[in-house]
JSON list of N, CA and C in Angstrom, two decimals:
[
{"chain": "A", "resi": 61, "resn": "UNK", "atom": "N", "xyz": [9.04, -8.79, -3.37]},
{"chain": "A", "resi": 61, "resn": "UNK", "atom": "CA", "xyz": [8.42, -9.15, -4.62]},
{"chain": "A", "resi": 61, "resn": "UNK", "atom": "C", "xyz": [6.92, -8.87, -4.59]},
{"chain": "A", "resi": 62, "resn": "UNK", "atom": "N", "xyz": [6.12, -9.34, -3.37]},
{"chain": "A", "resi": 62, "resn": "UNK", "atom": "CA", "xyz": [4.61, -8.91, -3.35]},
{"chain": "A", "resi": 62, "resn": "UNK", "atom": "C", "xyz": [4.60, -7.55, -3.75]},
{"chain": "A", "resi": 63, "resn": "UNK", "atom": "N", "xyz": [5.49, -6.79, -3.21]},
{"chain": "A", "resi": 63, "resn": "UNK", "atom": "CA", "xyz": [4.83, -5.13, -3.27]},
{"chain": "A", "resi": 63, "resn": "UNK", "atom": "C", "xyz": [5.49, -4.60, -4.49]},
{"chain": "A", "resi": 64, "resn": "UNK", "atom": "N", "xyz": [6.28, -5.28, -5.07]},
{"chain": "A", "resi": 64, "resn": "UNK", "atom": "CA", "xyz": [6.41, -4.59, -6.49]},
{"chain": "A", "resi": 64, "resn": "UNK", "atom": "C", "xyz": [5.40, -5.46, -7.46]},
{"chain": "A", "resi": 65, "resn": "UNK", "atom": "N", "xyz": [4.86, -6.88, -7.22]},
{"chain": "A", "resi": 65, "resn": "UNK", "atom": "CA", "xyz": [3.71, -7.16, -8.31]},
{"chain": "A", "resi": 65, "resn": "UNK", "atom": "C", "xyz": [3.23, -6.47, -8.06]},
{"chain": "A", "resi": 66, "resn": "UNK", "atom": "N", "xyz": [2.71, -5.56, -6.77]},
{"chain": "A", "resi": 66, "resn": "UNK", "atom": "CA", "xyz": [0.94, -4.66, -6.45]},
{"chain": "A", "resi": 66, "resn": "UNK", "atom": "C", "xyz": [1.36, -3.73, -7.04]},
{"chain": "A", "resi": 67, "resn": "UNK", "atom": "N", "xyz": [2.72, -3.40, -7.04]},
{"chain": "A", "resi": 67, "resn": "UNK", "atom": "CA", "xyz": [2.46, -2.04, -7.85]},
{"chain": "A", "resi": 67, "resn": "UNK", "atom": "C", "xyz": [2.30, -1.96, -9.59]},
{"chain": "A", "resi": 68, "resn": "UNK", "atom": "N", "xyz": [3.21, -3.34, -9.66]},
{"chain": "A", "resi": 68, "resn": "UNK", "atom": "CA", "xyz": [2.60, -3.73, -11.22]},
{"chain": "A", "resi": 68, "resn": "UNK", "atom": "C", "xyz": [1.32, -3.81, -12.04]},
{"chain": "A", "resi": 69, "resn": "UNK", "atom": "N", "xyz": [0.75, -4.14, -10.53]},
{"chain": "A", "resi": 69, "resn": "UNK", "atom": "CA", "xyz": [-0.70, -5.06, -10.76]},
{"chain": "A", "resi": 69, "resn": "UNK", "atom": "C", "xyz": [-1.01, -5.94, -11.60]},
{"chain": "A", "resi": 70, "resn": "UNK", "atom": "N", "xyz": [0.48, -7.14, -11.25]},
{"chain": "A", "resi": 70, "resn": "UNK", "atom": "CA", "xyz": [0.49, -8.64, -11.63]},
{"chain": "A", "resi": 70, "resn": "UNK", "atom": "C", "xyz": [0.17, -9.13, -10.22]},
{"chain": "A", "resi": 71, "resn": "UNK", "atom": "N", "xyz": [0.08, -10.35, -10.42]},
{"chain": "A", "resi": 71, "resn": "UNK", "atom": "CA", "xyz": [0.47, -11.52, -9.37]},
{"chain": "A", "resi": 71, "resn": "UNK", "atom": "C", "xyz": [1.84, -11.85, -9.20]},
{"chain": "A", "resi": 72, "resn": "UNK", "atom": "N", "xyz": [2.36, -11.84, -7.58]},
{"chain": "A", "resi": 72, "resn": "UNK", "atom": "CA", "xyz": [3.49, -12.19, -7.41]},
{"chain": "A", "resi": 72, "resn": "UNK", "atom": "C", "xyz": [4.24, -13.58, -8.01]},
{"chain": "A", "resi": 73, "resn": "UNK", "atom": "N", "xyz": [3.41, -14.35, -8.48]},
{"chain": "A", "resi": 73, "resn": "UNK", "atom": "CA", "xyz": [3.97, -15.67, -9.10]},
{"chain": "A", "resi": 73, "resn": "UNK", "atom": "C", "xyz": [4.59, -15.25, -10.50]},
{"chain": "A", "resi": 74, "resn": "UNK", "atom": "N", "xyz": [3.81, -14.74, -10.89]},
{"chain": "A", "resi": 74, "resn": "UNK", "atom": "CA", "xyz": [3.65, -13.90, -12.57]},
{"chain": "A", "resi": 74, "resn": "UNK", "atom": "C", "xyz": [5.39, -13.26, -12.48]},
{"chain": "A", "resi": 75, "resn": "UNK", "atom": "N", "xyz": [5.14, -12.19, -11.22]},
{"chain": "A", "resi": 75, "resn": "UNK", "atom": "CA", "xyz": [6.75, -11.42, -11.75]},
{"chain": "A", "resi": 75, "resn": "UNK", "atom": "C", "xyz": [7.82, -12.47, -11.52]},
{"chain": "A", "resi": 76, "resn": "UNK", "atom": "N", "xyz": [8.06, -13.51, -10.56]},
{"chain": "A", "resi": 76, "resn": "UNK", "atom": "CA", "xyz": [9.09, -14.26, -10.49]},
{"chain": "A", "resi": 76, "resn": "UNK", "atom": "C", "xyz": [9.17, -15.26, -11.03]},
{"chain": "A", "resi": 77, "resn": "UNK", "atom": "N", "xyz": [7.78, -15.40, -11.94]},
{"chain": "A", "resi": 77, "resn": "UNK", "atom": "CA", "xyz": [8.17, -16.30, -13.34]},
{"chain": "A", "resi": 77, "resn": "UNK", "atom": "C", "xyz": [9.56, -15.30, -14.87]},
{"chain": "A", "resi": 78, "resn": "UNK", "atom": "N", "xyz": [8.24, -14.01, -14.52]},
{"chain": "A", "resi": 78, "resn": "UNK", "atom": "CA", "xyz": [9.32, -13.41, -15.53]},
{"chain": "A", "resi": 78, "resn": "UNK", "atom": "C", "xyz": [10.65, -13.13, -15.43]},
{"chain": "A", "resi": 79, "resn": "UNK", "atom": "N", "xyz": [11.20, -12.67, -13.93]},
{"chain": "A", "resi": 79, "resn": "UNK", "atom": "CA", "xyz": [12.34, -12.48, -13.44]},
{"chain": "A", "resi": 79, "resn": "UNK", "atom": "C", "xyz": [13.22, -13.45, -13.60]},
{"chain": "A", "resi": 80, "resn": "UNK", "atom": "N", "xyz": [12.83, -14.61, -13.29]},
{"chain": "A", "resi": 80, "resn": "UNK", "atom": "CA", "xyz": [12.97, -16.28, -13.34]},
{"chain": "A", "resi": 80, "resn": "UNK", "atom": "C", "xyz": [13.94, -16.13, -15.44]},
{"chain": "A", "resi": 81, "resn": "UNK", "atom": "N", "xyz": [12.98, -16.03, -16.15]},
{"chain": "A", "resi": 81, "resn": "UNK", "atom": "CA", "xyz": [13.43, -16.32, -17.62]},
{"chain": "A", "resi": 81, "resn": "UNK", "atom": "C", "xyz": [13.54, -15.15, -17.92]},
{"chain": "A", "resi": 82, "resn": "UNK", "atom": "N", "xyz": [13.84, -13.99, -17.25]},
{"chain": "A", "resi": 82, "resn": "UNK", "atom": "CA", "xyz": [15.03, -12.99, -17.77]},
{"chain": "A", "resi": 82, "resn": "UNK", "atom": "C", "xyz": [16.20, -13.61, -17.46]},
{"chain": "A", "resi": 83, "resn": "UNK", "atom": "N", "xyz": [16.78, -13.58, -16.00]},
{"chain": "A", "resi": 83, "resn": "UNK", "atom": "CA", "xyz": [17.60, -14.24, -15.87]},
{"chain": "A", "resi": 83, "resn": "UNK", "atom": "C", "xyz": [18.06, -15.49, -16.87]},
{"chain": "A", "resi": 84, "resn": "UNK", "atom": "N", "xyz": [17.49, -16.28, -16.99]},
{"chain": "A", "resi": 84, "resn": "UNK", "atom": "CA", "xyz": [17.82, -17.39, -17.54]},
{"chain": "A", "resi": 84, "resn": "UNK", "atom": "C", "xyz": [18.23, -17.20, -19.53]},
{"chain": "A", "resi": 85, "resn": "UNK", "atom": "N", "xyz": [17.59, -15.97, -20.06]},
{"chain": "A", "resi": 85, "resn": "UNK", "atom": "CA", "xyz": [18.04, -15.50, -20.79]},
{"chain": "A", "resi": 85, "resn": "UNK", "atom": "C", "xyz": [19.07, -14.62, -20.79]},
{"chain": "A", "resi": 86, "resn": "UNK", "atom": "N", "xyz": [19.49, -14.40, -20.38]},
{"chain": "A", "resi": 86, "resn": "UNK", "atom": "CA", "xyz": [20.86, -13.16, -20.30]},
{"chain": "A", "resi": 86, "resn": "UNK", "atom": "C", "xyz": [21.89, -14.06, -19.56]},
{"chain": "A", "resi": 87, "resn": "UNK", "atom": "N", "xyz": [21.37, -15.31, -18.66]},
{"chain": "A", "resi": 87, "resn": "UNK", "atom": "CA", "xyz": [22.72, -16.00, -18.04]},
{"chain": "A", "resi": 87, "resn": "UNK", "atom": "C", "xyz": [23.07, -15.57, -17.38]},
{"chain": "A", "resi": 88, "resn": "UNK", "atom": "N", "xyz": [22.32, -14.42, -16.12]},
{"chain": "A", "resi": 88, "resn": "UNK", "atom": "CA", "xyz": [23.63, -14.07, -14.83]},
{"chain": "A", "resi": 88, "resn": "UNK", "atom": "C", "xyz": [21.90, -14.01, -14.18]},
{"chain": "A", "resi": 89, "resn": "UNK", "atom": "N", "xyz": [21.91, -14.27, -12.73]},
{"chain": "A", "resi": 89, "resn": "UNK", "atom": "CA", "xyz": [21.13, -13.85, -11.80]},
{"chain": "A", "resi": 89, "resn": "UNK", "atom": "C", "xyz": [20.75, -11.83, -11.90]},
{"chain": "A", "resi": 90, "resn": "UNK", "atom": "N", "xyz": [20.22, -11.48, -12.06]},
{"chain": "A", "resi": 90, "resn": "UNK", "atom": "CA", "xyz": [19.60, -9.96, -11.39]},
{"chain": "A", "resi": 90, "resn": "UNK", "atom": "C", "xyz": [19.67, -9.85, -9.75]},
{"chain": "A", "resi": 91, "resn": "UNK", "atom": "N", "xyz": [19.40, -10.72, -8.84]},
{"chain": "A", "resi": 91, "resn": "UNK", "atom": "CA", "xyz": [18.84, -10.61, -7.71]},
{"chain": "A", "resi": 91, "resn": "UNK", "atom": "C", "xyz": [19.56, -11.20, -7.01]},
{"chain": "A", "resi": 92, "resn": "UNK", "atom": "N", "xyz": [20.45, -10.54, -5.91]},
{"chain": "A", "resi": 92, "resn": "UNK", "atom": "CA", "xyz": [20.65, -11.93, -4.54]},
{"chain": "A", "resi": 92, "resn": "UNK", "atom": "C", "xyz": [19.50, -12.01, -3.90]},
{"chain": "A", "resi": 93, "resn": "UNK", "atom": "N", "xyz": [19.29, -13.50, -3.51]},
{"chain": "A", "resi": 93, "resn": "UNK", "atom": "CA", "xyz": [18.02, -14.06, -2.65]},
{"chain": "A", "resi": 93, "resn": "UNK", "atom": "C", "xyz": [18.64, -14.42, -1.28]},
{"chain": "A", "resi": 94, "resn": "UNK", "atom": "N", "xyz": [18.06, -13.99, -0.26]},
{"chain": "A", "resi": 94, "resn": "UNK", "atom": "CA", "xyz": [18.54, -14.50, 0.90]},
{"chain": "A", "resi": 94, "resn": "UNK", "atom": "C", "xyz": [17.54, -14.80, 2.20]},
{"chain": "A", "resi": 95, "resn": "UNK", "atom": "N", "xyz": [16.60, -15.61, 2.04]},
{"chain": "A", "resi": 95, "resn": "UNK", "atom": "CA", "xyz": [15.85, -16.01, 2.63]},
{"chain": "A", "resi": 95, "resn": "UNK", "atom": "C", "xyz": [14.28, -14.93, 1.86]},
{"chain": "A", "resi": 96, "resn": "UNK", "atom": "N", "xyz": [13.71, -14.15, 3.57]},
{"chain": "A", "resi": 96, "resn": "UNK", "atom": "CA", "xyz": [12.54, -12.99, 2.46]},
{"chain": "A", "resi": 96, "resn": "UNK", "atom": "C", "xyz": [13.67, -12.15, 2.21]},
{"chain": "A", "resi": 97, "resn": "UNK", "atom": "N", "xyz": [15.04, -12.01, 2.22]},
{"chain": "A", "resi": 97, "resn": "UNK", "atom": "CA", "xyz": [15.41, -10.66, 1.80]},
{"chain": "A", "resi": 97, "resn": "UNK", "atom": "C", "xyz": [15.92, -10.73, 0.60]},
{"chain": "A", "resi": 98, "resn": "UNK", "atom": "N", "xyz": [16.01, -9.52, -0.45]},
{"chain": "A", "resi": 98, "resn": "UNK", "atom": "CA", "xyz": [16.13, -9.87, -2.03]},
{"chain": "A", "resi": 98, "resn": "UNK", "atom": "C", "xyz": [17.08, -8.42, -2.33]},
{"chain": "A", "resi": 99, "resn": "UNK", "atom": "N", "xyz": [18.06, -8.14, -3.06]},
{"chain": "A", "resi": 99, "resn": "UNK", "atom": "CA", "xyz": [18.84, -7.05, -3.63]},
{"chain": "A", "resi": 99, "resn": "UNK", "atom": "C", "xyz": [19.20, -6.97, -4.80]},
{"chain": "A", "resi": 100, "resn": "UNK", "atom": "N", "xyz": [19.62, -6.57, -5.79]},
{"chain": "A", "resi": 100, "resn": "UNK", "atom": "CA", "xyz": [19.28, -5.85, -6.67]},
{"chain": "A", "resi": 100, "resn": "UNK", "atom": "C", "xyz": [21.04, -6.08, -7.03]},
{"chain": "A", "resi": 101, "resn": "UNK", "atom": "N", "xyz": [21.59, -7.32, -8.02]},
{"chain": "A", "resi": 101, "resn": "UNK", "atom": "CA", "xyz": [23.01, -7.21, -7.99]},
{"chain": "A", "resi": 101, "resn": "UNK", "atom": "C", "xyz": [23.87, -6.45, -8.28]}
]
């Protein structure tokens, strides 16, 4: 997540707020989380 905000050039809080209420709008997760590791469902 850090290195895709830098490439955004947000703050990492910022994208996993938005990621956060995409998800929560559409109703399914985007992402498995598994500790630091993250994929793409």
């Amino acid at each position: 997540m850090a290195k895709a905000a830098e490439e955004l050039d947000i703050s990492q809080p910022s994208l996993s707020y938005a990621i956060s209420t995409l998800e929560k709008e559409i109703g399914i997760p985007l992402f498995e989380k598994d500790g630091r590791n993250i994929k793409l469902r």
